[in-house]
Amino acid sequence: MPDRLTGIRQILADAPADALVERFAEELDKQYGIADTNLLQVDYRLSALLSLRDGAARTAPGDPAWRCFDHQAEVVQEDVTYLPVTMRGERIGVLRLAPVGDDPQLRHELAGAATLLAHELAAVRPGTDRYAVAARTRPLTLAAEMQWELLPGRSHEGPSFSLAGQLEPAYAVRGDGFDWADDGDRLWLCVVNGSGEGVNASMLTSLAINALRNARRGGLELADQAALADQAIYAYHGGSQHLAALLLQLDLHTGRATVVDAGSPRLMLLRGGEVIEQPLTEQFPLGMFDGTIYQPQHFDLRPSDRLLLVSDGVYDAAASAGRYGGGALDRFVRRIPSMAPLEVVRSLLGDLRAFVGSDLVDDAVVVCLDWTGPA
């Protein structure tokens, strides 16, 4: 690693959590003569890039910064350079730098510096509110605050997969959510379709997600993870509240998928530009009855397959033209084979809002998983 990047890494490690970007900017000016450094963070709705330096400054889609964010590549316009700030697939935002010379080695180092900043931002986030607050265009409801803090992130990549998820309405979501984790051999993924209103819905989802994590981290198989979460919810609510969930485990060496369908979230398989219906046996939602036994199902993915997991807030959304899941959803899915997963979830939810003609009222969650094949 070049000495300058080593110095930047040390500066970031030593900087106060709330002053990372300022210390980073000072070092770029010192090492490279870059006088103007700014971090543009993507907001909760994936609709604006917000300046950390000036919270009122927003960048709309179509701007060079958005091209950088969407394509995850350097974009240069006149003397301004934009670089993606991304950590293991988690897209935090874009770095805006000016002026930057034409030296290829310099640009390579700056791309590495942007990645170092992304890792450090992720590391300090639990200890400061500065970056979370700066990424909001308006306040979150209490229920939404709870839901966003529960998420594993919004995008993630591994050697054999890429995935992303998004919640709507982003600033007022109540009970829908998702979770994922991988250990290099397996990827676990779940989408939950929450029930209830406000904080009660968020608390139910939190109980379910943490019960599933507890079972997964305890080494239980997928069906047993569902059973443990089912027991946890029933023990607390006695069947008066329950939660629909779709659980998936993917073998990262073979592409073998194991699924437990515990309710209403829908799974769509896109292969070769066609939507392939994957029949699943719908079983009882988590927490509906005492001691439910869940049965897993299996199917195989091929390299370049795409999975979409959506809650009923997507396919049951209604307008004068009917339900979105009545055909509009399939048509949209066929149009997006070249988009990255984060672009897919953002575009799908935008298409859904256009279909209903307004902002969403019911909670909606979309998760997109691309399987690229064994690493």
XYZ file of C-alpha atoms in Angstrom:
375
model
C 0.000 0.000 0.000
C 1.421 3.438 -0.906
C 2.748 5.457 2.026
C 0.125 8.143 1.499
C -2.718 5.649 1.902
C -1.067 4.279 5.016
C -1.032 7.803 6.403
C -4.700 8.306 5.535
C -5.606 5.037 7.227
C -3.855 6.209 10.403
C -5.487 9.641 10.287
C -8.916 8.010 10.024
C -8.161 5.602 12.852
C -7.077 8.460 15.145
C -9.810 10.954 14.225
C -12.769 11.640 16.524
C -15.852 9.772 15.301
C -17.760 12.956 14.482
C -14.801 14.555 12.649
C -13.773 11.756 10.284
C -14.540 13.611 7.073
C -12.886 16.842 8.227
C -9.652 15.054 9.208
C -9.813 13.092 5.967
C -10.213 16.323 3.974
C -7.256 17.938 5.731
C -5.067 14.952 4.847
C -6.156 14.980 1.194
C -5.283 18.664 0.976
C -1.901 17.998 2.584
C -1.016 14.906 0.531
C -2.643 15.663 -2.829
C -3.473 19.373 -2.868
C -7.215 18.713 -3.004
C -8.759 21.813 -1.471
C -12.454 20.839 -1.644
C -13.610 17.514 -0.165
C -17.230 16.725 0.624
C -19.172 13.572 1.486
C -22.594 13.123 -0.140
C -24.597 10.470 1.714
C -27.565 8.668 0.191
C -30.760 9.329 2.122
C -33.072 6.720 3.635
C -35.388 6.742 0.613
C -32.575 6.359 -1.944
C -33.846 9.530 -3.603
C -31.224 12.160 -2.705
C -27.506 12.506 -2.036
C -27.125 14.842 0.936
C -24.082 16.979 1.627
C -22.503 16.366 5.021
C -21.058 19.867 4.969
C -24.322 21.585 4.068
C -27.373 19.544 4.958
C -29.636 21.707 2.798
C -27.668 20.814 -0.361
C -29.207 17.891 -2.241
C -28.227 16.145 -5.427
C -31.051 14.725 -7.550
C -30.830 11.651 -9.823
C -29.166 12.508 -13.142
C -26.358 14.512 -11.540
C -22.760 13.250 -12.007
C -22.727 12.227 -8.349
C -25.681 9.921 -9.004
C -23.955 8.374 -12.016
C -21.050 7.603 -9.699
C -23.409 6.135 -7.090
C -25.400 4.052 -9.568
C -22.470 2.681 -11.574
C -20.035 2.484 -8.645
C -17.306 4.059 -10.739
C -15.333 7.283 -10.888
C -17.076 10.154 -12.667
C -15.223 13.296 -13.729
C -16.904 16.550 -14.712
C -14.556 19.436 -15.477
C -12.271 19.703 -12.424
C -14.589 17.797 -10.053
C -14.147 14.070 -9.395
C -16.776 11.813 -7.808
C -15.816 8.514 -6.174
C -18.064 5.840 -4.638
C -17.896 5.492 -0.850
C -18.747 1.813 -0.484
C -17.889 -0.857 2.074
C -18.305 -4.551 1.131
C -21.149 -3.656 -1.187
C -22.837 -1.280 1.292
C -23.217 2.002 -0.616
C -22.841 4.880 1.822
C -22.604 7.668 -0.720
C -20.181 9.576 -2.926
C -17.009 11.551 -2.318
C -16.791 14.896 -4.165
C -13.223 16.099 -4.743
C -11.774 19.182 -6.480
C -9.374 19.780 -8.028
C -7.900 16.390 -8.965
C -5.021 15.886 -11.385
C -4.953 13.452 -14.325
C -2.310 11.111 -12.898
C -3.757 7.533 -13.038
C -1.812 6.513 -9.930
C -3.244 9.488 -8.042
C -6.776 8.535 -9.024
C -6.165 4.920 -8.043
C -4.976 6.036 -4.610
C -7.968 8.326 -4.156
C -10.352 5.456 -4.966
C -8.584 3.449 -2.268
C -8.873 6.367 0.143
C -12.639 6.560 -0.477
C -12.926 2.873 0.433
C -10.914 3.446 3.619
C -13.320 6.251 4.532
C -16.310 3.961 3.934
C -14.928 1.310 6.295
C -14.237 3.856 9.007
C -17.683 5.457 8.648
C -19.256 2.036 9.160
C -17.048 1.433 12.201
C -17.918 4.711 13.984
C -21.639 4.802 13.166
C -22.740 3.111 16.450
C -20.903 5.790 18.471
C -22.153 8.983 16.832
C -25.431 10.234 15.382
C -23.828 12.750 13.051
C -23.878 10.672 9.886
C -27.307 9.117 10.486
C -28.850 12.549 11.059
C -27.134 14.021 7.994
C -28.601 11.255 5.791
C -32.224 12.276 6.518
C -34.402 14.653 4.557
C -36.955 14.687 7.381
C -37.430 13.081 10.806
C -38.175 9.370 11.097
C -41.146 8.146 13.065
C -40.224 6.169 16.191
C -41.340 2.938 14.522
C -39.182 3.679 11.471
C -36.185 4.489 13.700
C -36.558 1.062 15.286
C -36.874 -0.686 11.930
C -33.833 0.937 10.325
C -31.662 0.171 13.344
C -32.707 -3.477 13.022
C -31.487 -3.853 9.425
C -28.142 -5.489 8.527
C -27.573 -2.801 5.876
C -29.084 -1.952 2.502
C -26.698 -3.745 0.162
C -24.108 -6.466 0.508
C -21.738 -8.393 -1.765
C -19.796 -11.621 -1.625
C -17.663 -13.502 -4.167
C -20.707 -15.384 -5.485
C -23.650 -13.054 -4.833
C -24.872 -9.489 -4.630
C -27.999 -8.338 -2.812
C -29.894 -5.269 -1.675
C -33.073 -4.405 0.195
C -35.228 -1.357 0.800
C -38.145 -0.356 3.029
C -41.025 1.971 2.155
C -42.388 4.357 3.286
C -38.778 4.918 4.299
C -39.413 7.597 6.918
C -42.542 6.008 8.399
C -42.225 2.238 7.928
C -43.798 0.191 10.715
C -43.544 -3.601 10.583
C -41.978 -4.853 7.338
C -38.279 -5.677 7.377
C -35.503 -7.959 6.214
C -32.305 -9.536 7.470
C -29.300 -11.324 5.990
C -25.953 -12.830 6.929
C -23.326 -15.052 5.311
C -20.411 -17.117 6.581
C -18.654 -17.809 3.284
C -20.415 -21.146 2.884
C -24.060 -20.145 3.274
C -26.164 -17.041 2.881
C -29.241 -16.580 5.056
C -31.972 -14.187 4.022
C -35.423 -13.392 5.369
C -38.228 -10.973 4.550
C -40.879 -10.309 7.180
C -44.311 -8.902 6.534
C -45.166 -7.191 9.798
C -48.645 -6.698 11.217
C -50.123 -4.018 13.418
C -49.487 -0.297 13.609
C -46.716 1.986 14.816
C -44.354 0.906 17.557
C -46.307 -2.299 18.253
C -45.576 -3.483 14.715
C -41.885 -2.600 15.053
C -41.626 -4.433 18.360
C -43.165 -7.570 16.856
C -40.719 -7.475 13.940
C -37.803 -6.883 16.310
C -38.787 -9.920 18.372
C -39.017 -12.081 15.243
C -35.730 -10.925 13.677
C -33.784 -11.327 16.893
C -35.290 -14.759 17.528
C -34.268 -15.810 14.012
C -30.757 -14.435 14.540
C -30.493 -16.242 17.872
C -31.493 -19.540 16.260
C -29.194 -19.019 13.265
C -26.221 -18.146 15.448
C -27.003 -21.173 17.578
C -26.425 -23.394 14.550
C -30.041 -24.451 13.941
C -31.224 -25.458 10.494
C -33.629 -23.174 8.633
C -36.877 -24.936 9.589
C -35.792 -25.000 13.233
C -34.977 -21.284 13.050
C -38.574 -20.677 11.976
C -39.856 -22.916 14.785
C -37.841 -21.087 17.439
C -39.063 -17.674 16.237
C -42.596 -19.043 16.127
C -42.302 -20.213 19.739
C -40.802 -16.897 20.867
C -43.663 -14.867 19.384
C -46.357 -17.239 20.617
C -44.870 -17.307 24.130
C -45.025 -13.507 24.293
C -48.329 -12.841 22.510
C -50.250 -16.092 22.938
C -51.393 -16.101 19.308
C -52.944 -12.613 19.439
C -50.182 -11.308 17.153
C -48.293 -13.119 14.440
C -45.972 -12.284 11.604
C -45.556 -13.596 8.042
C -42.026 -14.412 6.932
C -40.121 -15.966 4.057
C -36.799 -17.557 5.061
C -34.123 -18.600 2.592
C -30.752 -20.294 2.954
C -28.410 -20.495 -0.037
C -25.443 -22.865 -0.312
C -22.762 -20.617 -1.797
C -20.825 -23.559 -3.245
C -23.678 -25.257 -5.101
C -26.527 -22.736 -5.482
C -28.890 -25.030 -3.585
C -31.650 -22.954 -1.973
C -33.664 -24.004 1.058
C -36.872 -22.072 1.753
C -39.469 -21.895 4.507
C -42.603 -19.978 3.499
C -44.325 -18.875 6.707
C -46.945 -16.513 5.345
C -47.355 -13.925 2.659
C -44.015 -12.607 1.278
C -43.607 -13.662 -2.352
C -40.527 -15.125 -4.049
C -39.887 -14.488 -7.753
C -37.150 -16.174 -9.793
C -35.884 -14.326 -12.876
C -33.945 -16.554 -15.279
C -32.983 -15.617 -18.815
C -35.374 -12.682 -18.861
C -38.365 -14.756 -17.814
C -40.172 -14.886 -14.486
C -40.297 -18.482 -13.301
C -42.916 -19.260 -10.700
C -41.321 -21.167 -7.862
C -44.175 -23.020 -6.141
C -43.914 -22.870 -2.369
C -46.132 -24.427 0.258
C -47.450 -21.614 2.409
C -47.267 -22.507 6.084
C -48.578 -20.763 9.199
C -47.197 -17.305 10.037
C -44.769 -17.134 12.930
C -46.517 -17.016 16.307
C -50.014 -17.922 15.110
C -50.188 -21.292 16.905
C -48.243 -23.049 19.631
C -45.561 -25.489 18.482
C -45.891 -25.204 14.689
C -43.545 -27.547 12.819
C -42.150 -26.026 9.606
C -41.148 -27.978 6.525
C -38.297 -26.767 4.256
C -38.420 -26.826 0.469
C -35.498 -26.909 -1.947
C -34.635 -25.702 -5.437
C -31.423 -24.984 -7.355
C -30.197 -21.662 -8.685
C -28.155 -21.307 -11.853
C -25.418 -18.696 -12.354
C -26.964 -15.320 -13.329
C -30.290 -16.158 -11.670
C -32.018 -13.348 -9.791
C -34.385 -13.714 -6.846
C -36.839 -11.034 -5.756
C -38.537 -11.268 -2.363
C -41.391 -8.817 -1.855
C -43.951 -8.234 0.886
C -47.692 -7.904 0.318
C -47.342 -4.127 0.420
C -45.825 -4.505 -3.061
C -47.976 -7.089 -4.839
C -51.256 -6.139 -3.126
C -50.875 -2.378 -3.745
C -54.002 -1.261 -5.578
C -54.891 1.432 -8.086
C -57.633 1.979 -10.649
C -55.711 -0.363 -12.965
C -55.933 -3.183 -10.411
C -53.331 -4.756 -8.145
C -49.643 -4.177 -8.814
C -49.082 -7.912 -8.462
C -51.702 -8.562 -11.108
C -49.168 -8.145 -13.934
C -47.373 -4.825 -13.471
C -44.860 -6.424 -11.103
C -43.939 -9.199 -13.557
C -43.639 -6.724 -16.421
C -41.309 -4.522 -14.402
C -39.146 -7.454 -13.317
C -38.606 -8.480 -16.953
C -37.325 -4.981 -17.795
C -34.496 -4.879 -15.240
C -31.968 -7.636 -16.064
C -29.014 -5.230 -16.361
C -29.590 -3.278 -13.140
C -27.574 -3.881 -9.994
C -29.662 -5.100 -7.013
C -29.766 -1.694 -5.273
C -30.954 -0.043 -8.485
C -33.560 -2.792 -8.819
C -35.130 -2.216 -5.402
C -35.057 1.561 -5.814
C -36.562 1.424 -9.311
C -39.190 -1.145 -8.387
C -40.455 0.928 -5.485
C -40.449 4.013 -7.720
C -42.493 2.096 -10.300
C -44.871 1.019 -7.518
C -45.374 4.626 -6.376
C -46.092 5.635 -9.974
C -48.596 2.766 -10.278
C -50.601 3.789 -7.187
C -50.182 7.487 -8.022
C -48.934 8.543 -4.593
C -46.578 7.733 -1.782
C -47.118 4.296 -0.276
C -49.429 3.939 2.700
C -48.921 0.265 3.452
C -45.449 -0.994 4.374
C -43.497 -2.525 1.489
C -40.161 -4.303 1.391
C -38.169 -5.480 -1.627
C -35.018 -7.610 -1.484
C -33.068 -8.518 -4.638
C -30.469 -11.315 -4.722
C -28.210 -11.992 -7.709
C -26.475 -15.387 -7.727
C -23.328 -15.169 -9.860
C -22.215 -18.761 -9.303
C -19.750 -20.551 -7.045
C -16.683 -18.467 -6.224
